[in-house]
Amino acid sequence: MASRSATVSPARIAAFDVLVRVFDDEAYADRAFRTAGADLDERDRALAQRLAFGAVQRVRTLDHAIEKLGRRRVHRLDAPVRAALRLGAYQLGFVDGVARYAAVNESVELVRRARLERAVPFTNAVLRRLADGLGPFLDALPEARAAEAGLKHSYPDWIAETWWRDLGPTGALDLMRSLNEPGRTVVRLVSGKIEGTPDPDVPGAWRVDRIPVEALDEGHVWPQSAASQLVGLTVGARPGERTLDLCAAPGGKATMLAGEVTAVEINEARARELEENVRRLGASNVRVVVADGRALPAELTGFDHALVDAPCSGLGVLNRRPDLRWRAEPLSELQLELLRAAAERVRSGGTIVYSVCTINAEESEEVVDAAGLEVDRTLADDWPRFRYGRRPEFLQTLPHVHGTAGFFVARLRVP
């Protein structure tokens, strides 16, 4: 059993707190981590984030292993015990370079810190079983079918089945593995210079090791994936033209656009954040309007372009939002309503870019088909690197293929 004199590292305490808050208080992982990691130094903060976010992502697989090797139903355990076992199991199964004794003993001490002394022997016994058998157990998990792959790689069945259908088994498995790893850090260079590597396919996108805080505060850079920047570029807005951005917060795409931009956001708090980002980035051509994109003020009409970067299940950004896979749901009805609303506000002959940060045909091509608008087939000619294989008139970025977030993009014409 762990020694009573054992201590727990600040990073593991923070990660433990995040796990409890996410799964027992229904908190968002990023918000919970901001609180739990606020006082950590840079090194501990990086470790805490890796442990917390990784355990949240892998929780389905971890729970399966805990139940099989520990022989106890996870949902029946006290919340601190559950969190400690998940944290220890993640380190033992998925983190190289972590000493076995540290993963086991400090996880046991987390239960003691929670004043659950009666659960300490049980926690210790389960973690020692995991330390002995977790590696072979995980390696032996099958992945020949969608449901098996969902369990092995820790995704809900519906996501695994969606990707199995849309990408085939090999593509689905490659995508699952990719979205369980951290994505590249990418910024849009707004002004000045930056240390990094320019993206070979998307002008203005730079891959960096870290985001320089001063440059961010002064509006010289903006954190934004290459795929997200691609969406802004496909709008094709030019000086003298008017563009409607129907779901604009936090403003990365709106502040890329030339001409007069009306940026719509339904949530007042997010609209205030959008206004602040517009000011920071010096986008004086952007006007923020608080409104529901489906019920706009009558005067907002006659636009040359519209951008509908619609709310979605977010399946293309699951590596950046660790708890999203457990909350995600398709939003095709809302997406179609927004796309039709945009078509009513764009002049005849104008264009609409419809985009979603997901990999799901029901929220992408099927929404476009249902809208009944003419598809601009030249879009993929302009960006052949991202041509959607099954529907070559559209774009689809894939994390395991393109090394960026998963976005679907279509450009449509208003009759």
CSV table of C-alpha atoms in Angstrom, one decimal:
chain,number,residue,atom,x,y,z
A,1,MET,CA,0.0,0.0,0.0
A,2,ALA,CA,1.1,3.6,-0.6
A,3,SER,CA,3.0,5.2,2.2
A,4,ARG,CA,1.1,7.7,4.3
A,5,SER,CA,4.0,10.2,3.8
A,6,ALA,CA,3.6,10.1,0.0
A,7,THR,CA,2.9,13.4,-1.6
A,8,VAL,CA,1.0,14.3,-4.8
A,9,SER,CA,2.4,16.5,-7.5
A,10,PRO,CA,0.5,19.8,-8.2
A,11,ALA,CA,0.0,18.6,-11.8
A,12,ARG,CA,-1.8,15.4,-10.7
A,13,ILE,CA,-3.9,17.3,-8.2
A,14,ALA,CA,-5.0,19.7,-10.9
A,15,ALA,CA,-5.8,16.9,-13.4
A,16,PHE,CA,-7.7,15.0,-10.7
A,17,ASP,CA,-9.8,18.1,-10.0
A,18,VAL,CA,-10.6,18.5,-13.7
A,19,LEU,CA,-11.8,14.9,-14.0
A,20,VAL,CA,-14.1,15.3,-11.0
A,21,ARG,CA,-15.6,18.5,-12.4
A,22,VAL,CA,-16.1,17.2,-15.9
A,23,PHE,CA,-17.7,13.9,-15.1
A,24,ASP,CA,-19.5,14.7,-11.8
A,25,ASP,CA,-20.3,18.4,-12.1
A,26,GLU,CA,-20.7,18.4,-15.9
A,27,ALA,CA,-18.1,21.2,-16.3
A,28,TYR,CA,-16.4,21.9,-19.6
A,29,ALA,CA,-12.8,20.6,-19.6
A,30,ASP,CA,-11.2,23.7,-20.8
A,31,ARG,CA,-13.0,25.9,-18.2
A,32,ALA,CA,-12.3,23.5,-15.4
A,33,PHE,CA,-8.6,23.4,-16.3
A,34,ARG,CA,-8.3,27.2,-16.4
A,35,THR,CA,-9.4,27.1,-12.7
A,36,ALA,CA,-7.5,24.0,-11.6
A,37,GLY,CA,-4.2,25.0,-13.4
A,38,ALA,CA,-4.2,28.7,-12.7
A,39,ASP,CA,-1.4,28.6,-10.1
A,40,LEU,CA,0.8,26.0,-11.8
A,41,ASP,CA,4.2,26.8,-13.3
A,42,GLU,CA,4.6,26.2,-17.1
A,43,ARG,CA,6.0,22.6,-16.7
A,44,ASP,CA,3.3,21.5,-14.2
A,45,ARG,CA,0.6,23.2,-16.2
A,46,ALA,CA,1.6,21.3,-19.4
A,47,LEU,CA,1.7,18.0,-17.6
A,48,ALA,CA,-1.6,18.6,-15.9
A,49,GLN,CA,-3.3,19.5,-19.2
A,50,ARG,CA,-2.0,16.4,-20.8
A,51,LEU,CA,-3.1,14.1,-18.0
A,52,ALA,CA,-6.5,15.8,-17.6
A,53,PHE,CA,-7.4,16.1,-21.3
A,54,GLY,CA,-6.0,12.7,-22.2
A,55,ALA,CA,-8.0,11.0,-19.4
A,56,VAL,CA,-11.2,12.8,-20.5
A,57,GLN,CA,-10.7,11.7,-24.1
A,58,ARG,CA,-9.9,8.1,-23.2
A,59,VAL,CA,-12.4,7.6,-20.5
A,60,ARG,CA,-14.5,5.0,-22.3
A,61,THR,CA,-11.5,2.8,-22.8
A,62,LEU,CA,-10.2,3.5,-19.3
A,63,ASP,CA,-13.5,2.6,-17.6
A,64,HIS,CA,-13.7,-0.7,-19.6
A,65,ALA,CA,-10.2,-1.6,-18.4
A,66,ILE,CA,-11.0,-0.6,-14.8
A,67,GLU,CA,-14.1,-2.7,-14.8
A,68,LYS,CA,-12.5,-5.8,-16.4
A,69,LEU,CA,-9.2,-5.8,-14.5
A,70,GLY,CA,-10.6,-4.2,-11.3
A,71,ARG,CA,-13.8,-6.2,-11.2
A,72,ARG,CA,-16.0,-3.3,-10.0
A,73,ARG,CA,-18.6,-1.2,-11.9
A,74,VAL,CA,-17.2,2.3,-12.4
A,75,HIS,CA,-20.5,4.1,-12.0
A,76,ARG,CA,-20.9,2.6,-8.5
A,77,LEU,CA,-17.6,4.1,-7.2
A,78,ASP,CA,-17.4,7.4,-5.2
A,79,ALA,CA,-16.5,10.3,-7.5
A,80,PRO,CA,-12.9,10.8,-6.1
A,81,VAL,CA,-12.2,7.1,-6.4
A,82,ARG,CA,-13.4,7.1,-10.0
A,83,ALA,CA,-11.3,10.1,-10.9
A,84,ALA,CA,-8.2,8.7,-9.3
A,85,LEU,CA,-8.5,5.4,-11.0
A,86,ARG,CA,-9.1,7.0,-14.4
A,87,LEU,CA,-6.1,9.3,-13.9
A,88,GLY,CA,-3.8,6.4,-12.8
A,89,ALA,CA,-5.0,4.2,-15.6
A,90,TYR,CA,-4.4,6.9,-18.2
A,91,GLN,CA,-0.8,7.3,-17.1
A,92,LEU,CA,-0.2,3.5,-17.0
A,93,GLY,CA,-1.8,2.9,-20.4
A,94,PHE,CA,-1.1,5.9,-22.5
A,95,VAL,CA,1.8,8.1,-21.2
A,96,ASP,CA,5.4,7.1,-21.8
A,97,GLY,CA,8.0,8.0,-19.2
A,98,VAL,CA,5.7,8.0,-16.2
A,99,ALA,CA,7.1,5.8,-13.4
A,100,ARG,CA,4.7,3.0,-12.4
A,101,TYR,CA,5.1,3.9,-8.7
A,102,ALA,CA,4.2,7.5,-9.3
A,103,ALA,CA,1.1,6.7,-11.3
A,104,VAL,CA,-0.1,4.2,-8.7
A,105,ASN,CA,1.0,5.8,-5.4
A,106,GLU,CA,0.0,9.4,-6.2
A,107,SER,CA,-3.4,8.2,-7.5
A,108,VAL,CA,-4.0,6.4,-4.2
A,109,GLU,CA,-2.9,9.5,-2.3
A,110,LEU,CA,-5.6,11.5,-4.2
A,111,VAL,CA,-8.2,9.2,-2.6
A,112,ARG,CA,-6.7,9.7,0.8
A,113,ARG,CA,-6.7,13.5,0.2
A,114,ALA,CA,-10.4,13.3,-0.5
A,115,ARG,CA,-10.8,11.8,3.0
A,116,LEU,CA,-12.0,8.4,1.7
A,117,GLU,CA,-9.6,6.3,3.8
A,118,ARG,CA,-11.9,3.3,3.6
A,119,ALA,CA,-11.4,3.3,-0.2
A,120,VAL,CA,-7.6,3.5,-0.2
A,121,PRO,CA,-6.9,-0.3,-0.1
A,122,PHE,CA,-9.4,-0.9,-2.9
A,123,THR,CA,-7.9,1.8,-5.1
A,124,ASN,CA,-4.4,0.6,-4.4
A,125,ALA,CA,-5.3,-3.0,-5.4
A,126,VAL,CA,-7.1,-2.0,-8.6
A,127,LEU,CA,-4.2,0.2,-9.7
A,128,ARG,CA,-1.7,-2.5,-9.1
A,129,ARG,CA,-3.8,-4.9,-11.2
A,130,LEU,CA,-3.8,-2.2,-13.9
A,131,ALA,CA,-0.1,-1.7,-13.7
A,132,ASP,CA,0.5,-5.4,-14.2
A,133,GLY,CA,-2.0,-6.0,-17.0
A,134,LEU,CA,-3.2,-2.8,-18.7
A,135,GLY,CA,-0.8,-2.8,-21.6
A,136,PRO,CA,-1.6,-6.3,-22.9
A,137,PHE,CA,-5.3,-5.7,-22.2
A,138,LEU,CA,-5.3,-2.6,-24.4
A,139,ASP,CA,-3.3,-4.2,-27.1
A,140,ALA,CA,-5.7,-7.1,-27.3
A,141,LEU,CA,-8.8,-5.0,-27.8
A,142,PRO,CA,-10.3,-5.6,-31.2
A,143,GLU,CA,-11.1,-2.9,-33.8
A,144,ALA,CA,-12.5,-4.8,-36.8
A,145,ARG,CA,-16.0,-3.3,-36.4
A,146,ALA,CA,-17.2,0.2,-35.7
A,147,ALA,CA,-18.4,-0.6,-32.1
A,148,GLU,CA,-15.1,-2.4,-31.3
A,149,ALA,CA,-13.1,0.6,-32.6
A,150,GLY,CA,-15.2,3.0,-30.6
A,151,LEU,CA,-14.3,1.1,-27.4
A,152,LYS,CA,-10.6,0.7,-28.2
A,153,HIS,CA,-10.1,4.3,-29.2
A,154,SER,CA,-12.7,5.8,-26.8
A,155,TYR,CA,-15.4,7.3,-29.0
A,156,PRO,CA,-19.2,7.0,-28.7
A,157,ASP,CA,-20.6,4.3,-30.9
A,158,TRP,CA,-22.5,6.8,-33.1
A,159,ILE,CA,-19.3,8.7,-33.9
A,160,ALA,CA,-17.5,5.5,-34.8
A,161,GLU,CA,-20.4,4.3,-36.9
A,162,THR,CA,-20.6,7.7,-38.7
A,163,TRP,CA,-16.9,7.6,-39.7
A,164,TRP,CA,-17.1,3.9,-40.6
A,165,ARG,CA,-19.9,4.8,-43.0
A,166,ASP,CA,-18.4,8.0,-44.4
A,167,LEU,CA,-14.7,7.0,-44.5
A,168,GLY,CA,-14.6,3.3,-44.5
A,169,PRO,CA,-12.8,1.2,-41.8
A,170,THR,CA,-9.3,2.2,-42.6
A,171,GLY,CA,-10.1,6.0,-42.9
A,172,ALA,CA,-12.2,5.8,-39.7
A,173,LEU,CA,-9.4,4.1,-37.7
A,174,ASP,CA,-6.8,6.6,-39.0
A,175,LEU,CA,-9.1,9.5,-38.0
A,176,MET,CA,-9.8,8.0,-34.5
A,177,ARG,CA,-6.1,7.7,-33.8
A,178,SER,CA,-5.3,11.2,-35.2
A,179,LEU,CA,-7.9,12.9,-33.0
A,180,ASN,CA,-6.6,11.3,-29.9
A,181,GLU,CA,-3.3,13.1,-30.4
A,182,PRO,CA,-2.7,16.9,-29.9
A,183,GLY,CA,-3.1,19.0,-33.0
A,184,ARG,CA,-0.6,21.4,-34.4
A,185,THR,CA,-0.4,24.8,-33.0
A,186,VAL,CA,-1.2,27.2,-35.8
A,187,VAL,CA,-1.8,31.0,-36.0
A,188,ARG,CA,-2.9,33.4,-38.6
A,189,LEU,CA,-0.3,36.1,-39.1
A,190,VAL,CA,-2.2,39.4,-39.1
A,191,SER,CA,0.8,41.7,-39.2
A,192,GLY,CA,4.6,41.7,-38.6
A,193,LYS,CA,6.8,38.6,-38.4
A,194,ILE,CA,6.7,35.4,-36.4
A,195,GLU,CA,9.0,32.5,-35.6
A,196,GLY,CA,7.5,29.4,-37.2
A,197,THR,CA,6.9,27.6,-40.5
A,198,PRO,CA,4.4,28.8,-43.1
A,199,ASP,CA,1.7,26.3,-43.9
A,200,PRO,CA,2.4,25.0,-47.4
A,201,ASP,CA,-1.2,25.0,-48.5
A,202,VAL,CA,-3.0,27.9,-46.8
A,203,PRO,CA,-1.5,31.4,-47.2
A,204,GLY,CA,-1.2,33.3,-43.9
A,205,ALA,CA,-1.2,30.2,-41.7
A,206,TRP,CA,1.9,29.6,-39.6
A,207,ARG,CA,2.8,26.5,-37.6
A,208,VAL,CA,4.4,27.5,-34.3
A,209,ASP,CA,5.8,25.8,-31.3
A,210,ARG,CA,4.0,28.3,-29.0
A,211,ILE,CA,1.8,31.3,-29.4
A,212,PRO,CA,3.7,34.4,-28.4
A,213,VAL,CA,1.5,36.1,-25.8
A,214,GLU,CA,2.6,39.7,-26.6
A,215,ALA,CA,1.9,39.2,-30.3
A,216,LEU,CA,-1.5,37.8,-29.5
A,217,ASP,CA,-2.3,40.6,-27.1
A,218,GLU,CA,-1.3,43.2,-29.7
A,219,GLY,CA,-3.3,41.6,-32.4
A,220,HIS,CA,-0.4,40.5,-34.6
A,221,VAL,CA,-1.4,36.9,-34.6
A,222,TRP,CA,-4.6,34.9,-34.0
A,223,PRO,CA,-4.9,31.3,-33.0
A,224,GLN,CA,-6.7,29.6,-35.9
A,225,SER,CA,-6.2,26.3,-37.6
A,226,ALA,CA,-5.2,26.2,-41.2
A,227,ALA,CA,-8.6,24.6,-42.1
A,228,SER,CA,-10.5,27.5,-40.4
A,229,GLN,CA,-8.4,30.0,-42.3
A,230,LEU,CA,-9.1,28.1,-45.5
A,231,VAL,CA,-12.8,28.7,-44.9
A,232,GLY,CA,-12.3,32.5,-44.6
A,233,LEU,CA,-10.3,32.5,-47.8
A,234,THR,CA,-13.0,30.6,-49.8
A,235,VAL,CA,-15.4,33.5,-49.2
A,236,GLY,CA,-13.5,35.6,-51.7
A,237,ALA,CA,-14.7,38.9,-50.3
A,238,ARG,CA,-13.2,41.9,-52.0
A,239,PRO,CA,-13.0,45.6,-51.2
A,240,GLY,CA,-16.2,47.4,-52.0
A,241,GLU,CA,-18.3,44.2,-51.4
A,242,ARG,CA,-20.6,43.4,-48.4
A,243,THR,CA,-20.4,40.1,-46.5
A,244,LEU,CA,-22.7,38.7,-43.9
A,245,ASP,CA,-21.1,36.4,-41.4
A,246,LEU,CA,-24.0,34.6,-39.8
A,247,CYS,CA,-22.3,32.8,-36.9
A,248,ALA,CA,-19.3,35.0,-36.3
A,249,ALA,CA,-17.9,34.6,-32.8
A,250,PRO,CA,-15.1,34.5,-31.8
A,251,GLY,CA,-14.3,36.3,-35.0
A,252,GLY,CA,-11.3,34.6,-36.6
A,253,LYS,CA,-13.0,34.3,-40.0
A,254,ALA,CA,-14.9,37.6,-39.9
A,255,THR,CA,-11.7,39.5,-39.4
A,256,MET,CA,-10.1,37.9,-42.4
A,257,LEU,CA,-12.7,39.3,-44.8
A,258,ALA,CA,-12.2,42.4,-47.0
A,259,GLY,CA,-14.9,44.9,-47.7
A,260,GLU,CA,-17.8,45.7,-45.4
A,261,VAL,CA,-18.5,42.8,-42.9
A,262,THR,CA,-21.6,42.4,-40.8
A,263,ALA,CA,-20.8,39.8,-38.1
A,264,VAL,CA,-23.8,38.3,-36.4
A,265,GLU,CA,-23.8,36.5,-33.0
A,266,ILE,CA,-26.8,35.4,-31.0
A,267,ASN,CA,-25.2,35.2,-27.6
A,268,GLU,CA,-24.5,38.6,-26.0
A,269,ALA,CA,-21.5,37.5,-24.0
A,270,ARG,CA,-19.9,35.9,-27.1
A,271,ALA,CA,-20.8,39.1,-29.1
A,272,ARG,CA,-18.9,41.2,-26.5
A,273,GLU,CA,-15.9,38.8,-27.0
A,274,LEU,CA,-16.3,39.2,-30.7
A,275,GLU,CA,-16.2,43.0,-30.5
A,276,GLU,CA,-13.1,42.8,-28.4
A,277,ASN,CA,-11.4,40.5,-30.9
A,278,VAL,CA,-12.4,42.8,-33.7
A,279,ARG,CA,-10.8,45.7,-32.0
A,280,ARG,CA,-7.7,43.8,-31.1
A,281,LEU,CA,-7.2,42.7,-34.6
A,282,GLY,CA,-7.8,46.1,-36.1
A,283,ALA,CA,-10.7,44.9,-38.3
A,284,SER,CA,-12.4,48.3,-38.5
A,285,ASN,CA,-14.5,47.0,-41.5
A,286,VAL,CA,-16.4,44.6,-39.2
A,287,ARG,CA,-19.6,45.6,-37.5
A,288,VAL,CA,-21.1,43.3,-34.8
A,289,VAL,CA,-24.8,42.7,-34.6
A,290,VAL,CA,-26.4,40.7,-31.8
A,291,ALA,CA,-29.2,38.7,-33.4
A,292,ASP,CA,-30.5,35.2,-34.2
A,293,GLY,CA,-29.2,34.4,-37.7
A,294,ARG,CA,-32.6,32.9,-38.5
A,295,ALA,CA,-34.4,36.1,-37.6
A,296,LEU,CA,-32.3,39.1,-38.7
A,297,PRO,CA,-33.3,42.7,-38.8
A,298,ALA,CA,-35.0,43.6,-42.0
A,299,GLU,CA,-32.3,46.1,-43.1
A,300,LEU,CA,-29.7,43.3,-43.2
A,301,THR,CA,-30.1,42.4,-46.9
A,302,GLY,CA,-28.6,42.7,-50.3
A,303,PHE,CA,-25.2,41.2,-49.4
A,304,ASP,CA,-22.7,40.1,-52.0
A,305,HIS,CA,-21.5,37.1,-49.9
A,306,ALA,CA,-22.5,35.2,-46.8
A,307,LEU,CA,-20.5,33.0,-44.6
A,308,VAL,CA,-22.5,30.3,-42.6
A,309,ASP,CA,-19.9,28.7,-40.4
A,310,ALA,CA,-22.7,26.8,-38.6
A,311,PRO,CA,-22.9,25.3,-35.2
A,312,CYS,CA,-22.2,21.5,-35.5
A,313,SER,CA,-21.2,18.4,-33.7
A,314,GLY,CA,-17.6,19.4,-33.9
A,315,LEU,CA,-16.3,16.0,-34.9
A,316,GLY,CA,-13.3,17.6,-36.8
A,317,VAL,CA,-11.9,19.3,-33.6
A,318,LEU,CA,-12.3,16.6,-31.0
A,319,ASN,CA,-8.5,16.7,-30.2
A,320,ARG,CA,-8.8,20.3,-29.2
A,321,ARG,CA,-12.0,19.9,-27.0
A,322,PRO,CA,-11.5,16.7,-25.0
A,323,ASP,CA,-15.0,16.4,-23.6
A,324,LEU,CA,-16.8,17.3,-26.8
A,325,ARG,CA,-17.0,13.7,-28.0
A,326,TRP,CA,-19.2,12.9,-25.0
A,327,ARG,CA,-21.5,15.9,-25.6
A,328,ALA,CA,-21.6,16.1,-29.4
A,329,GLU,CA,-24.8,15.8,-31.4
A,330,PRO,CA,-25.6,16.5,-35.1
A,331,LEU,CA,-27.4,19.8,-35.7
A,332,SER,CA,-28.5,19.4,-39.3
A,333,GLU,CA,-31.9,21.0,-38.8
A,334,LEU,CA,-30.4,24.2,-37.4
A,335,GLN,CA,-27.7,24.2,-40.1
A,336,LEU,CA,-30.3,24.1,-42.8
A,337,GLU,CA,-32.4,26.9,-41.2
A,338,LEU,CA,-29.3,29.1,-41.1
A,339,LEU,CA,-28.3,28.3,-44.7
A,340,ARG,CA,-31.8,29.1,-46.0
A,341,ALA,CA,-31.8,32.3,-43.9
A,342,ALA,CA,-28.5,33.4,-45.4
A,343,ALA,CA,-29.9,32.8,-48.9
A,344,GLU,CA,-32.7,35.2,-48.3
A,345,ARG,CA,-30.2,38.0,-47.4
A,346,VAL,CA,-27.8,37.6,-50.3
A,347,ARG,CA,-28.4,39.3,-53.7
A,348,SER,CA,-29.1,37.3,-56.8
A,349,GLY,CA,-25.9,36.0,-58.2
A,350,GLY,CA,-24.1,36.3,-54.8
A,351,THR,CA,-22.4,33.5,-53.0
A,352,ILE,CA,-22.7,31.7,-49.7
A,353,VAL,CA,-19.9,29.7,-48.1
A,354,TYR,CA,-21.3,26.9,-45.9
A,355,SER,CA,-18.8,25.3,-43.5
A,356,VAL,CA,-18.9,23.1,-40.5
A,357,CYS,CA,-16.0,21.8,-38.4
A,358,THR,CA,-17.2,18.3,-38.5
A,359,ILE,CA,-16.8,15.1,-40.5
A,360,ASN,CA,-20.3,13.8,-40.9
A,361,ALA,CA,-22.2,13.7,-44.2
A,362,GLU,CA,-25.5,14.4,-42.4
A,363,GLU,CA,-24.3,17.8,-41.4
A,364,SER,CA,-22.3,18.7,-44.5
A,365,GLU,CA,-23.3,17.4,-48.0
A,366,GLU,CA,-26.8,16.4,-47.0
A,367,VAL,CA,-27.5,19.9,-45.7
A,368,VAL,CA,-26.2,21.5,-48.9
A,369,ASP,CA,-28.3,19.1,-51.0
A,370,ALA,CA,-31.4,19.9,-48.9
A,371,ALA,CA,-30.9,23.7,-49.4
A,372,GLY,CA,-31.3,23.3,-53.2
A,373,LEU,CA,-28.9,26.1,-54.1
A,374,GLU,CA,-26.5,25.9,-57.1
A,375,VAL,CA,-23.1,24.6,-56.1
A,376,ASP,CA,-20.1,26.6,-57.3
A,377,ARG,CA,-18.0,23.7,-58.7
A,378,THR,CA,-14.9,25.9,-59.2
A,379,LEU,CA,-14.2,25.9,-55.4
A,380,ALA,CA,-12.3,22.6,-55.5
A,381,ASP,CA,-10.4,23.7,-58.6
A,382,ASP,CA,-9.0,26.6,-56.5
A,383,TRP,CA,-8.1,24.3,-53.6
A,384,PRO,CA,-7.4,20.8,-55.2
A,385,ARG,CA,-5.4,19.7,-52.1
A,386,PHE,CA,-8.6,19.6,-50.1
A,387,ARG,CA,-11.0,18.2,-52.7
A,388,TYR,CA,-13.6,16.0,-51.1
A,389,GLY,CA,-13.1,12.5,-52.6
A,390,ARG,CA,-16.7,11.4,-52.6
A,391,ARG,CA,-18.2,14.8,-53.7
A,392,PRO,CA,-15.4,16.6,-55.6
A,393,GLU,CA,-17.3,19.8,-55.8
A,394,PHE,CA,-16.8,20.3,-52.1
A,395,LEU,CA,-13.8,20.6,-49.8
A,396,GLN,CA,-13.1,18.4,-46.7
A,397,THR,CA,-10.1,18.7,-44.6
A,398,LEU,CA,-9.1,15.6,-42.6
A,399,PRO,CA,-6.8,15.6,-39.6
A,400,HIS,CA,-5.1,12.3,-40.5
A,401,VAL,CA,-4.6,13.4,-44.1
A,402,HIS,CA,-4.0,17.1,-44.0
A,403,GLY,CA,-2.7,17.6,-40.5
A,404,THR,CA,-5.3,20.2,-39.6
A,405,ALA,CA,-8.8,20.4,-38.2
A,406,GLY,CA,-11.7,18.6,-40.0
A,407,PHE,CA,-13.8,21.1,-41.9
A,408,PHE,CA,-16.4,20.7,-44.7
A,409,VAL,CA,-16.7,23.7,-47.1
A,410,ALA,CA,-19.2,24.3,-49.9
A,411,ARG,CA,-19.6,27.5,-52.0
A,412,LEU,CA,-23.1,28.1,-53.3
A,413,ARG,CA,-24.8,30.6,-55.6
A,414,VAL,CA,-28.0,32.4,-55.0
A,415,PRO,CA,-30.4,32.4,-58.0
